Amino acid sequence: MSAITPTHVFGEFVGAHHVEAAILAMLWKWLPTYQHEISREAGMEPAHLLPIRSWRVASDMERFPEDQLPCVILVNNGLPEPPRKYNDSDGSSVFLAHWAIDLGVHVAAKGAKVRAAPRALTLARMYALAVRLAMIQKRDDDGVMGMTDPVTERPNAVLTVEDDRTTCLATTTFLVETDHWGEWGAGPIDPIYPPEDETPPVERPVWPIVEDHFLEVDKVPINTSEEG
């Protein structure tokens, strides 16, 4: 269950900005650990992969001039499929959604090739591996991220030569599950505007019970073809 908002009259909910913030917070916390392991496994010093210098949420995988490399770029592509409604353990009806997230690492490097590959290409692939393992194995502290499945990986999405260095952008796509995209049947009965307090009311609405009903039946003739 998401821990973004307390349980109140509006129910729990998750927006795109919550998902993006949760992913970046998790990577900020765990990515250095995975970078060290990827470096160690490659026979290099644990600090071979330098710390990420800039983090950015964007609408596409494009480097900005102000980005300091290495840079992590997050692109939220929204929901590839409609959210699915299910009954939560407390009896409420909530929507489960999967977000298509692209995570790219843009790096630059000078010098010789490593195993016939430009150094930037190798570095980008090592960073991408660290990102992939962290996304699969770890979750954010607030419980926004649910099951996370890798979809595809483009280890050399962009490879360019700039003067005496090469730059490379490696990207990986994930489906990130959130179990409280929204809650059906919640929300106040009457508008609360302007807000009466800094916090919304806690108690859920009590929907009125139907005590009586009126049914009116209109008879409509049915035209039937005559048998000849």
Short mmCIF file of N, CA and C in Angstrom, two decimals, residues 31-203:
data_model
loop_
_atom_site.label_atom_id
_atom_site.label_comp_id
_atom_site.label_asym_id
_atom_site.label_seq_id
_atom_site.Cartn_x
_atom_site.Cartn_y
_atom_site.Cartn_z
N LEU A 31 22.01 3.45 -5.71
CA LEU A 31 22.83 3.31 -6.91
C LEU A 31 24.33 3.28 -6.61
N PRO A 32 24.86 4.09 -5.69
CA PRO A 32 26.31 4.00 -5.41
C PRO A 32 26.75 2.60 -5.00
N THR A 33 25.93 1.91 -4.22
CA THR A 33 26.27 0.54 -3.80
C THR A 33 26.40 -0.38 -5.01
N TYR A 34 25.47 -0.26 -5.95
CA TYR A 34 25.49 -1.12 -7.13
C TYR A 34 26.61 -0.71 -8.10
N GLN A 35 26.91 0.58 -8.17
CA GLN A 35 28.04 1.02 -9.00
C GLN A 35 29.34 0.39 -8.50
N HIS A 36 29.51 0.36 -7.19
CA HIS A 36 30.73 -0.23 -6.63
C HIS A 36 30.82 -1.72 -6.96
N GLU A 37 29.71 -2.42 -6.89
CA GLU A 37 29.73 -3.85 -7.18
C GLU A 37 30.02 -4.11 -8.65
N ILE A 38 29.44 -3.32 -9.55
CA ILE A 38 29.68 -3.49 -10.97
C ILE A 38 31.15 -3.23 -11.28
N SER A 39 31.74 -2.22 -10.64
CA SER A 39 33.16 -1.92 -10.83
C SER A 39 34.02 -3.06 -10.31
N ARG A 40 33.70 -3.54 -9.12
CA ARG A 40 34.48 -4.62 -8.52
C ARG A 40 34.43 -5.87 -9.37
N GLU A 41 33.23 -6.21 -9.87
CA GLU A 41 33.08 -7.41 -10.69
C GLU A 41 33.88 -7.31 -11.98
N ALA A 42 34.08 -6.09 -12.47
CA ALA A 42 34.84 -5.89 -13.71
C ALA A 42 36.34 -5.84 -13.45
N GLY A 43 36.75 -6.06 -12.21
CA GLY A 43 38.17 -6.06 -11.88
C GLY A 43 38.75 -4.68 -11.71
N MET A 44 37.90 -3.71 -11.43
CA MET A 44 38.35 -2.33 -11.27
C MET A 44 38.18 -1.88 -9.82
N GLU A 45 38.69 -0.70 -9.52
CA GLU A 45 38.50 -0.15 -8.20
C GLU A 45 37.01 0.10 -7.96
N PRO A 46 36.53 -0.09 -6.72
CA PRO A 46 35.10 0.12 -6.45
C PRO A 46 34.59 1.50 -6.85
N ALA A 47 35.47 2.49 -6.80
CA ALA A 47 35.04 3.86 -7.14
C ALA A 47 35.27 4.19 -8.61
N HIS A 48 35.47 3.15 -9.44
CA HIS A 48 35.72 3.40 -10.87
C HIS A 48 34.57 4.14 -11.52
N LEU A 49 33.35 3.72 -11.22
CA LEU A 49 32.18 4.45 -11.72
C LEU A 49 31.93 5.65 -10.82
N LEU A 50 32.11 6.84 -11.35
CA LEU A 50 32.00 8.06 -10.56
C LEU A 50 30.55 8.30 -10.11
N PRO A 51 30.35 9.02 -9.02
CA PRO A 51 28.99 9.34 -8.58
C PRO A 51 28.22 10.11 -9.65
N ILE A 52 26.92 9.90 -9.69
CA ILE A 52 26.06 10.65 -10.61
C ILE A 52 26.09 12.12 -10.21
N ARG A 53 26.31 12.99 -11.20
CA ARG A 53 26.45 14.42 -10.91
C ARG A 53 25.16 15.20 -11.13
N SER A 54 24.26 14.69 -11.94
CA SER A 54 23.00 15.40 -12.14
C SER A 54 21.88 14.40 -12.40
N TRP A 55 20.68 14.76 -11.92
CA TRP A 55 19.49 13.93 -12.04
C TRP A 55 18.40 14.79 -12.68
N ARG A 56 17.68 14.22 -13.62
CA ARG A 56 16.68 15.05 -14.30
C ARG A 56 15.50 14.21 -14.76
N VAL A 57 14.28 14.75 -14.56
CA VAL A 57 13.06 14.19 -15.14
C VAL A 57 12.75 14.97 -16.41
N ALA A 58 12.56 14.27 -17.51
CA ALA A 58 12.37 14.94 -18.79
C ALA A 58 11.26 14.27 -19.57
N SER A 59 10.89 14.91 -20.68
CA SER A 59 9.85 14.36 -21.56
C SER A 59 10.45 13.47 -22.64
N ASP A 60 11.76 13.55 -22.86
CA ASP A 60 12.42 12.66 -23.81
C ASP A 60 13.89 12.53 -23.42
N MET A 61 14.55 11.55 -24.02
CA MET A 61 15.95 11.26 -23.71
C MET A 61 16.87 12.19 -24.50
N GLU A 62 16.94 13.42 -24.05
CA GLU A 62 17.79 14.39 -24.72
C GLU A 62 18.65 15.09 -23.69
N ARG A 63 19.91 15.18 -23.97
CA ARG A 63 20.83 15.83 -23.05
C ARG A 63 20.71 17.33 -23.15
N PHE A 64 20.70 18.01 -22.00
CA PHE A 64 20.71 19.46 -21.95
C PHE A 64 22.14 19.95 -21.75
N PRO A 65 22.48 21.11 -22.27
CA PRO A 65 23.85 21.63 -22.11
C PRO A 65 24.27 21.76 -20.65
N GLU A 66 23.32 22.05 -19.77
CA GLU A 66 23.66 22.25 -18.36
C GLU A 66 23.84 20.95 -17.59
N ASP A 67 23.54 19.81 -18.21
CA ASP A 67 23.71 18.53 -17.53
C ASP A 67 25.18 18.27 -17.25
N GLN A 68 25.47 17.91 -16.01
CA GLN A 68 26.82 17.49 -15.64
C GLN A 68 26.88 15.97 -15.71
N LEU A 69 27.87 15.47 -16.42
CA LEU A 69 27.98 14.03 -16.63
C LEU A 69 28.87 13.39 -15.57
N PRO A 70 28.54 12.15 -15.17
CA PRO A 70 27.41 11.33 -15.64
C PRO A 70 26.06 11.84 -15.11
N CYS A 71 25.05 11.65 -15.94
CA CYS A 71 23.72 12.18 -15.65
C CYS A 71 22.69 11.07 -15.79
N VAL A 72 21.73 11.03 -14.86
CA VAL A 72 20.60 10.12 -14.94
C VAL A 72 19.38 10.89 -15.44
N ILE A 73 18.75 10.38 -16.48
CA ILE A 73 17.56 11.01 -17.06
C ILE A 73 16.40 10.04 -16.92
N LEU A 74 15.29 10.52 -16.37
CA LEU A 74 14.08 9.70 -16.21
C LEU A 74 12.99 10.25 -17.12
N VAL A 75 12.42 9.38 -17.94
CA VAL A 75 11.30 9.74 -18.80
C VAL A 75 10.12 8.85 -18.43
N ASN A 76 9.02 9.47 -18.03
CA ASN A 76 7.81 8.75 -17.66
C ASN A 76 6.89 8.71 -18.88
N ASN A 77 6.68 7.52 -19.44
CA ASN A 77 5.84 7.36 -20.63
C ASN A 77 4.39 7.06 -20.30
N GLY A 78 4.02 7.15 -19.03
CA GLY A 78 2.63 6.94 -18.65
C GLY A 78 2.25 5.48 -18.56
N LEU A 79 0.98 5.20 -18.72
CA LEU A 79 0.44 3.85 -18.58
C LEU A 79 0.26 3.22 -19.96
N PRO A 80 0.98 2.14 -20.26
CA PRO A 80 0.79 1.48 -21.56
C PRO A 80 -0.53 0.73 -21.65
N GLU A 81 -1.14 0.41 -20.50
CA GLU A 81 -2.42 -0.30 -20.48
C GLU A 81 -3.34 0.36 -19.45
N PRO A 82 -4.65 0.19 -19.59
CA PRO A 82 -5.57 0.77 -18.61
C PRO A 82 -5.32 0.19 -17.23
N PRO A 83 -5.50 1.00 -16.18
CA PRO A 83 -5.36 0.47 -14.81
C PRO A 83 -6.43 -0.57 -14.53
N ARG A 84 -6.12 -1.47 -13.60
CA ARG A 84 -7.03 -2.57 -13.28
C ARG A 84 -7.61 -2.37 -11.89
N LYS A 85 -8.94 -2.49 -11.77
CA LYS A 85 -9.59 -2.30 -10.47
C LYS A 85 -9.65 -3.62 -9.72
N TYR A 86 -9.35 -3.56 -8.43
CA TYR A 86 -9.45 -4.76 -7.60
C TYR A 86 -9.84 -4.34 -6.19
N ASN A 87 -10.26 -5.30 -5.38
CA ASN A 87 -10.67 -5.03 -4.00
C ASN A 87 -9.47 -5.19 -3.08
N ASP A 88 -9.18 -4.12 -2.32
CA ASP A 88 -8.08 -4.14 -1.38
C ASP A 88 -8.45 -4.95 -0.14
N SER A 89 -7.46 -5.19 0.72
CA SER A 89 -7.70 -6.01 1.92
C SER A 89 -8.69 -5.37 2.88
N ASP A 90 -8.84 -4.03 2.82
CA ASP A 90 -9.78 -3.37 3.71
C ASP A 90 -11.17 -3.23 3.10
N GLY A 91 -11.36 -3.82 1.92
CA GLY A 91 -12.67 -3.80 1.28
C GLY A 91 -12.87 -2.68 0.28
N SER A 92 -11.92 -1.75 0.18
CA SER A 92 -12.05 -0.65 -0.76
C SER A 92 -11.67 -1.11 -2.16
N SER A 93 -12.20 -0.42 -3.16
CA SER A 93 -11.90 -0.74 -4.55
C SER A 93 -10.85 0.23 -5.07
N VAL A 94 -9.69 -0.28 -5.40
CA VAL A 94 -8.58 0.56 -5.83
C VAL A 94 -8.12 0.14 -7.22
N PHE A 95 -7.36 1.01 -7.85
CA PHE A 95 -6.84 0.75 -9.18
C PHE A 95 -5.34 0.46 -9.11
N LEU A 96 -4.94 -0.60 -9.77
CA LEU A 96 -3.53 -0.96 -9.89
C LEU A 96 -3.06 -0.55 -11.27
N ALA A 97 -1.91 0.14 -11.33
CA ALA A 97 -1.42 0.65 -12.61
C ALA A 97 0.05 0.31 -12.78
N HIS A 98 0.46 0.23 -14.05
CA HIS A 98 1.87 0.00 -14.39
C HIS A 98 2.36 1.19 -15.22
N TRP A 99 3.46 1.78 -14.77
CA TRP A 99 4.04 2.94 -15.43
C TRP A 99 5.23 2.51 -16.27
N ALA A 100 5.28 2.97 -17.51
CA ALA A 100 6.42 2.69 -18.38
C ALA A 100 7.48 3.77 -18.17
N ILE A 101 8.59 3.38 -17.59
CA ILE A 101 9.63 4.32 -17.20
C ILE A 101 10.91 4.03 -17.98
N ASP A 102 11.46 5.06 -18.63
CA ASP A 102 12.78 4.96 -19.26
C ASP A 102 13.80 5.61 -18.33
N LEU A 103 14.88 4.90 -18.05
CA LEU A 103 15.98 5.45 -17.27
C LEU A 103 17.24 5.42 -18.13
N GLY A 104 17.80 6.59 -18.35
CA GLY A 104 19.00 6.69 -19.15
C GLY A 104 20.17 7.23 -18.34
N VAL A 105 21.36 6.75 -18.65
CA VAL A 105 22.59 7.28 -18.04
C VAL A 105 23.48 7.80 -19.16
N HIS A 106 23.77 9.10 -19.08
CA HIS A 106 24.59 9.74 -20.11
C HIS A 106 25.98 9.97 -19.53
N VAL A 107 27.00 9.46 -20.23
CA VAL A 107 28.38 9.56 -19.74
C VAL A 107 29.27 10.09 -20.85
N ALA A 108 30.44 10.54 -20.45
CA ALA A 108 31.47 10.99 -21.40
C ALA A 108 32.80 10.45 -20.92
N ALA A 109 33.69 10.14 -21.87
CA ALA A 109 35.00 9.60 -21.51
C ALA A 109 36.03 9.95 -22.57
N LYS A 110 37.26 10.08 -22.13
CA LYS A 110 38.38 10.30 -23.03
C LYS A 110 39.26 9.05 -23.03
N GLY A 111 40.19 8.99 -23.97
CA GLY A 111 41.20 7.96 -23.91
C GLY A 111 40.91 6.77 -24.80
N ALA A 112 41.68 5.71 -24.54
CA ALA A 112 41.66 4.52 -25.40
C ALA A 112 40.37 3.72 -25.23
N LYS A 113 40.25 2.75 -26.11
CA LYS A 113 39.11 1.86 -26.05
C LYS A 113 39.32 0.80 -24.98
N VAL A 114 38.22 0.21 -24.53
CA VAL A 114 38.26 -0.89 -23.59
C VAL A 114 37.67 -2.11 -24.29
N ARG A 115 38.50 -3.13 -24.51
CA ARG A 115 38.04 -4.34 -25.21
C ARG A 115 37.36 -3.99 -26.53
N ALA A 116 38.03 -3.14 -27.29
CA ALA A 116 37.61 -2.72 -28.63
C ALA A 116 36.41 -1.78 -28.65
N ALA A 117 35.88 -1.41 -27.49
CA ALA A 117 34.72 -0.51 -27.42
C ALA A 117 35.16 0.84 -26.86
N PRO A 118 34.64 1.94 -27.39
CA PRO A 118 34.97 3.24 -26.82
C PRO A 118 34.67 3.26 -25.31
N ARG A 119 35.50 3.96 -24.54
CA ARG A 119 35.34 3.95 -23.09
C ARG A 119 33.96 4.43 -22.67
N ALA A 120 33.40 5.41 -23.36
CA ALA A 120 32.08 5.92 -22.99
C ALA A 120 31.02 4.84 -23.16
N LEU A 121 31.18 4.03 -24.20
CA LEU A 121 30.21 2.95 -24.43
C LEU A 121 30.27 1.94 -23.29
N THR A 122 31.47 1.57 -22.89
CA THR A 122 31.62 0.62 -21.79
C THR A 122 31.09 1.19 -20.48
N LEU A 123 31.42 2.45 -20.20
CA LEU A 123 30.96 3.07 -18.96
C LEU A 123 29.43 3.15 -18.92
N ALA A 124 28.83 3.56 -20.04
CA ALA A 124 27.37 3.68 -20.07
C ALA A 124 26.70 2.34 -19.80
N ARG A 125 27.27 1.27 -20.35
CA ARG A 125 26.69 -0.05 -20.14
C ARG A 125 26.86 -0.50 -18.69
N MET A 126 27.96 -0.14 -18.06
CA MET A 126 28.16 -0.49 -16.65
C MET A 126 27.18 0.27 -15.76
N TYR A 127 26.99 1.55 -16.03
CA TYR A 127 26.01 2.33 -15.27
C TYR A 127 24.61 1.76 -15.47
N ALA A 128 24.27 1.41 -16.72
CA ALA A 128 22.94 0.87 -17.01
C ALA A 128 22.70 -0.43 -16.25
N LEU A 129 23.74 -1.25 -16.13
CA LEU A 129 23.60 -2.49 -15.37
C LEU A 129 23.35 -2.20 -13.90
N ALA A 130 24.06 -1.22 -13.35
CA ALA A 130 23.84 -0.85 -11.95
C ALA A 130 22.41 -0.35 -11.74
N VAL A 131 21.91 0.46 -12.66
CA VAL A 131 20.53 0.97 -12.57
C VAL A 131 19.54 -0.18 -12.65
N ARG A 132 19.77 -1.11 -13.59
CA ARG A 132 18.85 -2.22 -13.76
C ARG A 132 18.76 -3.08 -12.50
N LEU A 133 19.90 -3.41 -11.91
CA LEU A 133 19.89 -4.25 -10.71
C LEU A 133 19.21 -3.53 -9.54
N ALA A 134 19.49 -2.25 -9.38
CA ALA A 134 18.87 -1.49 -8.29
C ALA A 134 17.35 -1.43 -8.47
N MET A 135 16.88 -1.21 -9.70
CA MET A 135 15.45 -1.12 -9.96
C MET A 135 14.75 -2.45 -9.70
N ILE A 136 15.42 -3.56 -10.03
CA ILE A 136 14.81 -4.87 -9.84
C ILE A 136 14.77 -5.27 -8.37
N GLN A 137 15.84 -4.94 -7.64
CA GLN A 137 16.01 -5.49 -6.30
C GLN A 137 15.59 -4.57 -5.17
N LYS A 138 15.47 -3.27 -5.40
CA LYS A 138 15.20 -2.33 -4.31
C LYS A 138 13.92 -1.54 -4.56
N ARG A 139 13.36 -1.01 -3.47
CA ARG A 139 12.16 -0.19 -3.53
C ARG A 139 12.38 1.08 -2.71
N ASP A 140 11.53 2.06 -2.94
CA ASP A 140 11.66 3.32 -2.20
C ASP A 140 11.15 3.16 -0.78
N ASP A 141 11.58 4.04 0.10
CA ASP A 141 11.22 3.95 1.52
C ASP A 141 9.75 4.23 1.78
N ASP A 142 9.07 4.95 0.89
CA ASP A 142 7.66 5.29 1.10
C ASP A 142 6.70 4.25 0.55
N GLY A 143 7.20 3.22 -0.09
CA GLY A 143 6.33 2.16 -0.57
C GLY A 143 5.53 2.51 -1.80
N VAL A 144 6.00 3.46 -2.60
CA VAL A 144 5.28 3.82 -3.82
C VAL A 144 5.51 2.77 -4.91
N MET A 145 6.75 2.33 -5.05
CA MET A 145 7.10 1.37 -6.09
C MET A 145 6.69 -0.04 -5.68
N GLY A 146 5.96 -0.70 -6.56
CA GLY A 146 5.64 -2.10 -6.34
C GLY A 146 6.54 -2.98 -7.19
N MET A 147 5.98 -4.05 -7.73
CA MET A 147 6.75 -4.93 -8.60
C MET A 147 7.31 -4.14 -9.78
N THR A 148 8.59 -4.32 -10.05
CA THR A 148 9.25 -3.61 -11.14
C THR A 148 9.85 -4.62 -12.10
N ASP A 149 9.40 -4.58 -13.35
CA ASP A 149 9.86 -5.52 -14.36
C ASP A 149 10.63 -4.80 -15.46
N PRO A 150 11.83 -5.28 -15.80
CA PRO A 150 12.55 -4.70 -16.94
C PRO A 150 11.87 -5.11 -18.24
N VAL A 151 11.82 -4.21 -19.20
CA VAL A 151 11.16 -4.47 -20.48
C VAL A 151 12.18 -4.60 -21.60
N THR A 152 13.07 -3.63 -21.70
CA THR A 152 14.10 -3.66 -22.74
C THR A 152 15.26 -2.80 -22.32
N GLU A 153 16.39 -2.99 -23.00
CA GLU A 153 17.59 -2.22 -22.69
C GLU A 153 18.27 -1.83 -24.00
N ARG A 154 18.66 -0.56 -24.09
CA ARG A 154 19.37 -0.05 -25.27
C ARG A 154 20.72 0.49 -24.80
N PRO A 155 21.75 -0.35 -24.80
CA PRO A 155 23.02 0.02 -24.21
C PRO A 155 23.79 1.09 -24.97
N ASN A 156 23.42 1.33 -26.22
CA ASN A 156 24.07 2.39 -26.98
C ASN A 156 23.02 3.21 -27.72
N ALA A 157 22.06 3.72 -26.96
CA ALA A 157 20.97 4.48 -27.56
C ALA A 157 21.51 5.68 -28.34
N VAL A 158 22.50 6.36 -27.78
CA VAL A 158 23.12 7.50 -28.45
C VAL A 158 24.62 7.41 -28.21
N LEU A 159 25.40 7.38 -29.27
CA LEU A 159 26.85 7.34 -29.17
C LEU A 159 27.41 8.40 -30.11
N THR A 160 28.10 9.40 -29.57
CA THR A 160 28.63 10.49 -30.39
C THR A 160 30.09 10.74 -30.04
N VAL A 161 30.79 11.35 -30.98
CA VAL A 161 32.18 11.73 -30.77
C VAL A 161 32.26 13.25 -30.72
N GLU A 162 32.80 13.76 -29.63
CA GLU A 162 32.95 15.20 -29.44
C GLU A 162 34.42 15.51 -29.21
N ASP A 163 35.05 16.06 -30.24
CA ASP A 163 36.48 16.39 -30.16
C ASP A 163 37.29 15.15 -29.76
N ASP A 164 37.91 15.19 -28.57
CA ASP A 164 38.77 14.08 -28.16
C ASP A 164 38.09 13.16 -27.17
N ARG A 165 36.77 13.16 -27.14
CA ARG A 165 36.07 12.29 -26.21
C ARG A 165 34.84 11.71 -26.90
N THR A 166 34.30 10.68 -26.30
CA THR A 166 33.05 10.08 -26.76
C THR A 166 32.01 10.20 -25.66
N THR A 167 30.77 10.33 -26.07
CA THR A 167 29.66 10.35 -25.11
C THR A 167 28.68 9.26 -25.49
N CYS A 168 28.05 8.68 -24.49
CA CYS A 168 27.11 7.59 -24.76
C CYS A 168 25.94 7.69 -23.79
N LEU A 169 24.76 7.41 -24.29
CA LEU A 169 23.55 7.37 -23.49
C LEU A 169 22.98 5.96 -23.56
N ALA A 170 22.96 5.26 -22.44
CA ALA A 170 22.38 3.92 -22.37
C ALA A 170 21.06 4.01 -21.61
N THR A 171 20.02 3.39 -22.13
CA THR A 171 18.69 3.48 -21.51
C THR A 171 18.11 2.09 -21.26
N THR A 172 17.31 2.02 -20.21
CA THR A 172 16.59 0.79 -19.86
C THR A 172 15.14 1.17 -19.57
N THR A 173 14.22 0.34 -20.02
CA THR A 173 12.79 0.58 -19.81
C THR A 173 12.25 -0.41 -18.78
N PHE A 174 11.42 0.11 -17.87
CA PHE A 174 10.83 -0.70 -16.82
C PHE A 174 9.32 -0.47 -16.77
N LEU A 175 8.62 -1.48 -16.27
CA LEU A 175 7.22 -1.32 -15.88
C LEU A 175 7.19 -1.30 -14.35
N VAL A 176 6.77 -0.16 -13.79
CA VAL A 176 6.74 0.01 -12.34
C VAL A 176 5.29 0.00 -11.87
N GLU A 177 4.98 -0.93 -10.99
CA GLU A 177 3.61 -1.09 -10.51
C GLU A 177 3.33 -0.18 -9.32
N THR A 178 2.15 0.43 -9.32
CA THR A 178 1.65 1.16 -8.14
C THR A 178 0.26 0.62 -7.84
N ASP A 179 0.03 0.28 -6.56
CA ASP A 179 -1.22 -0.41 -6.23
C ASP A 179 -2.34 0.53 -5.80
N HIS A 180 -2.08 1.83 -5.76
CA HIS A 180 -3.14 2.77 -5.40
C HIS A 180 -3.11 3.96 -6.37
N TRP A 181 -3.33 3.65 -7.65
CA TRP A 181 -3.41 4.71 -8.66
C TRP A 181 -4.56 5.66 -8.34
N GLY A 182 -5.60 5.11 -7.77
CA GLY A 182 -6.75 5.87 -7.33
C GLY A 182 -7.73 4.92 -6.67
N GLU A 183 -8.67 5.47 -5.93
CA GLU A 183 -9.64 4.63 -5.22
C GLU A 183 -11.05 4.97 -5.68
N TRP A 184 -11.76 3.93 -6.09
CA TRP A 184 -13.13 4.10 -6.55
C TRP A 184 -14.07 4.10 -5.35
N GLY A 185 -15.08 4.99 -5.36
CA GLY A 185 -16.06 5.03 -4.29
C GLY A 185 -15.66 5.91 -3.13
N ALA A 186 -14.47 6.54 -3.19
CA ALA A 186 -14.05 7.44 -2.12
C ALA A 186 -14.39 8.88 -2.53
N GLY A 187 -13.92 9.84 -1.75
CA GLY A 187 -14.19 11.24 -2.04
C GLY A 187 -15.32 11.78 -1.19
N PRO A 188 -15.30 13.09 -0.93
CA PRO A 188 -16.35 13.70 -0.09
C PRO A 188 -17.70 13.70 -0.80
N ILE A 189 -18.76 13.68 0.01
CA ILE A 189 -20.10 13.73 -0.55
C ILE A 189 -20.42 15.13 -1.07
N ASP A 190 -19.96 16.15 -0.33
CA ASP A 190 -20.19 17.54 -0.71
C ASP A 190 -18.86 18.21 -1.02
N PRO A 191 -18.86 19.22 -1.89
CA PRO A 191 -17.62 19.92 -2.21
C PRO A 191 -17.00 20.55 -0.95
N ILE A 192 -15.70 20.53 -0.89
CA ILE A 192 -14.96 21.16 0.20
C ILE A 192 -14.13 22.28 -0.41
N TYR A 193 -14.78 23.40 -0.67
CA TYR A 193 -14.08 24.52 -1.27
C TYR A 193 -14.76 25.82 -0.86
N PRO A 194 -14.02 26.78 -0.34
CA PRO A 194 -12.58 26.67 -0.06
C PRO A 194 -12.32 25.70 1.09
N PRO A 195 -11.09 25.18 1.18
CA PRO A 195 -10.79 24.22 2.24
C PRO A 195 -11.08 24.80 3.61
N GLU A 196 -11.69 23.98 4.47
CA GLU A 196 -12.01 24.42 5.81
C GLU A 196 -10.83 24.28 6.75
N ASP A 197 -9.88 23.43 6.38
CA ASP A 197 -8.74 23.17 7.25
C ASP A 197 -7.54 22.82 6.37
N GLU A 198 -6.35 22.79 6.99
CA GLU A 198 -5.15 22.45 6.23
C GLU A 198 -5.13 20.98 5.83
N THR A 199 -5.81 20.14 6.56
CA THR A 199 -5.85 18.71 6.26
C THR A 199 -7.27 18.31 5.88
N PRO A 200 -7.40 17.34 4.99
CA PRO A 200 -8.75 16.90 4.60
C PRO A 200 -9.39 16.11 5.72
N PRO A 201 -10.70 15.98 5.71
CA PRO A 201 -11.36 15.18 6.73
C PRO A 201 -10.91 13.73 6.69
N VAL A 202 -10.84 13.11 7.85
CA VAL A 202 -10.32 11.75 7.95
C VAL A 202 -11.38 10.71 7.66
N GLU A 203 -12.57 10.93 8.17
CA GLU A 203 -13.60 9.90 8.07
C GLU A 203 -14.09 9.76 6.63
#
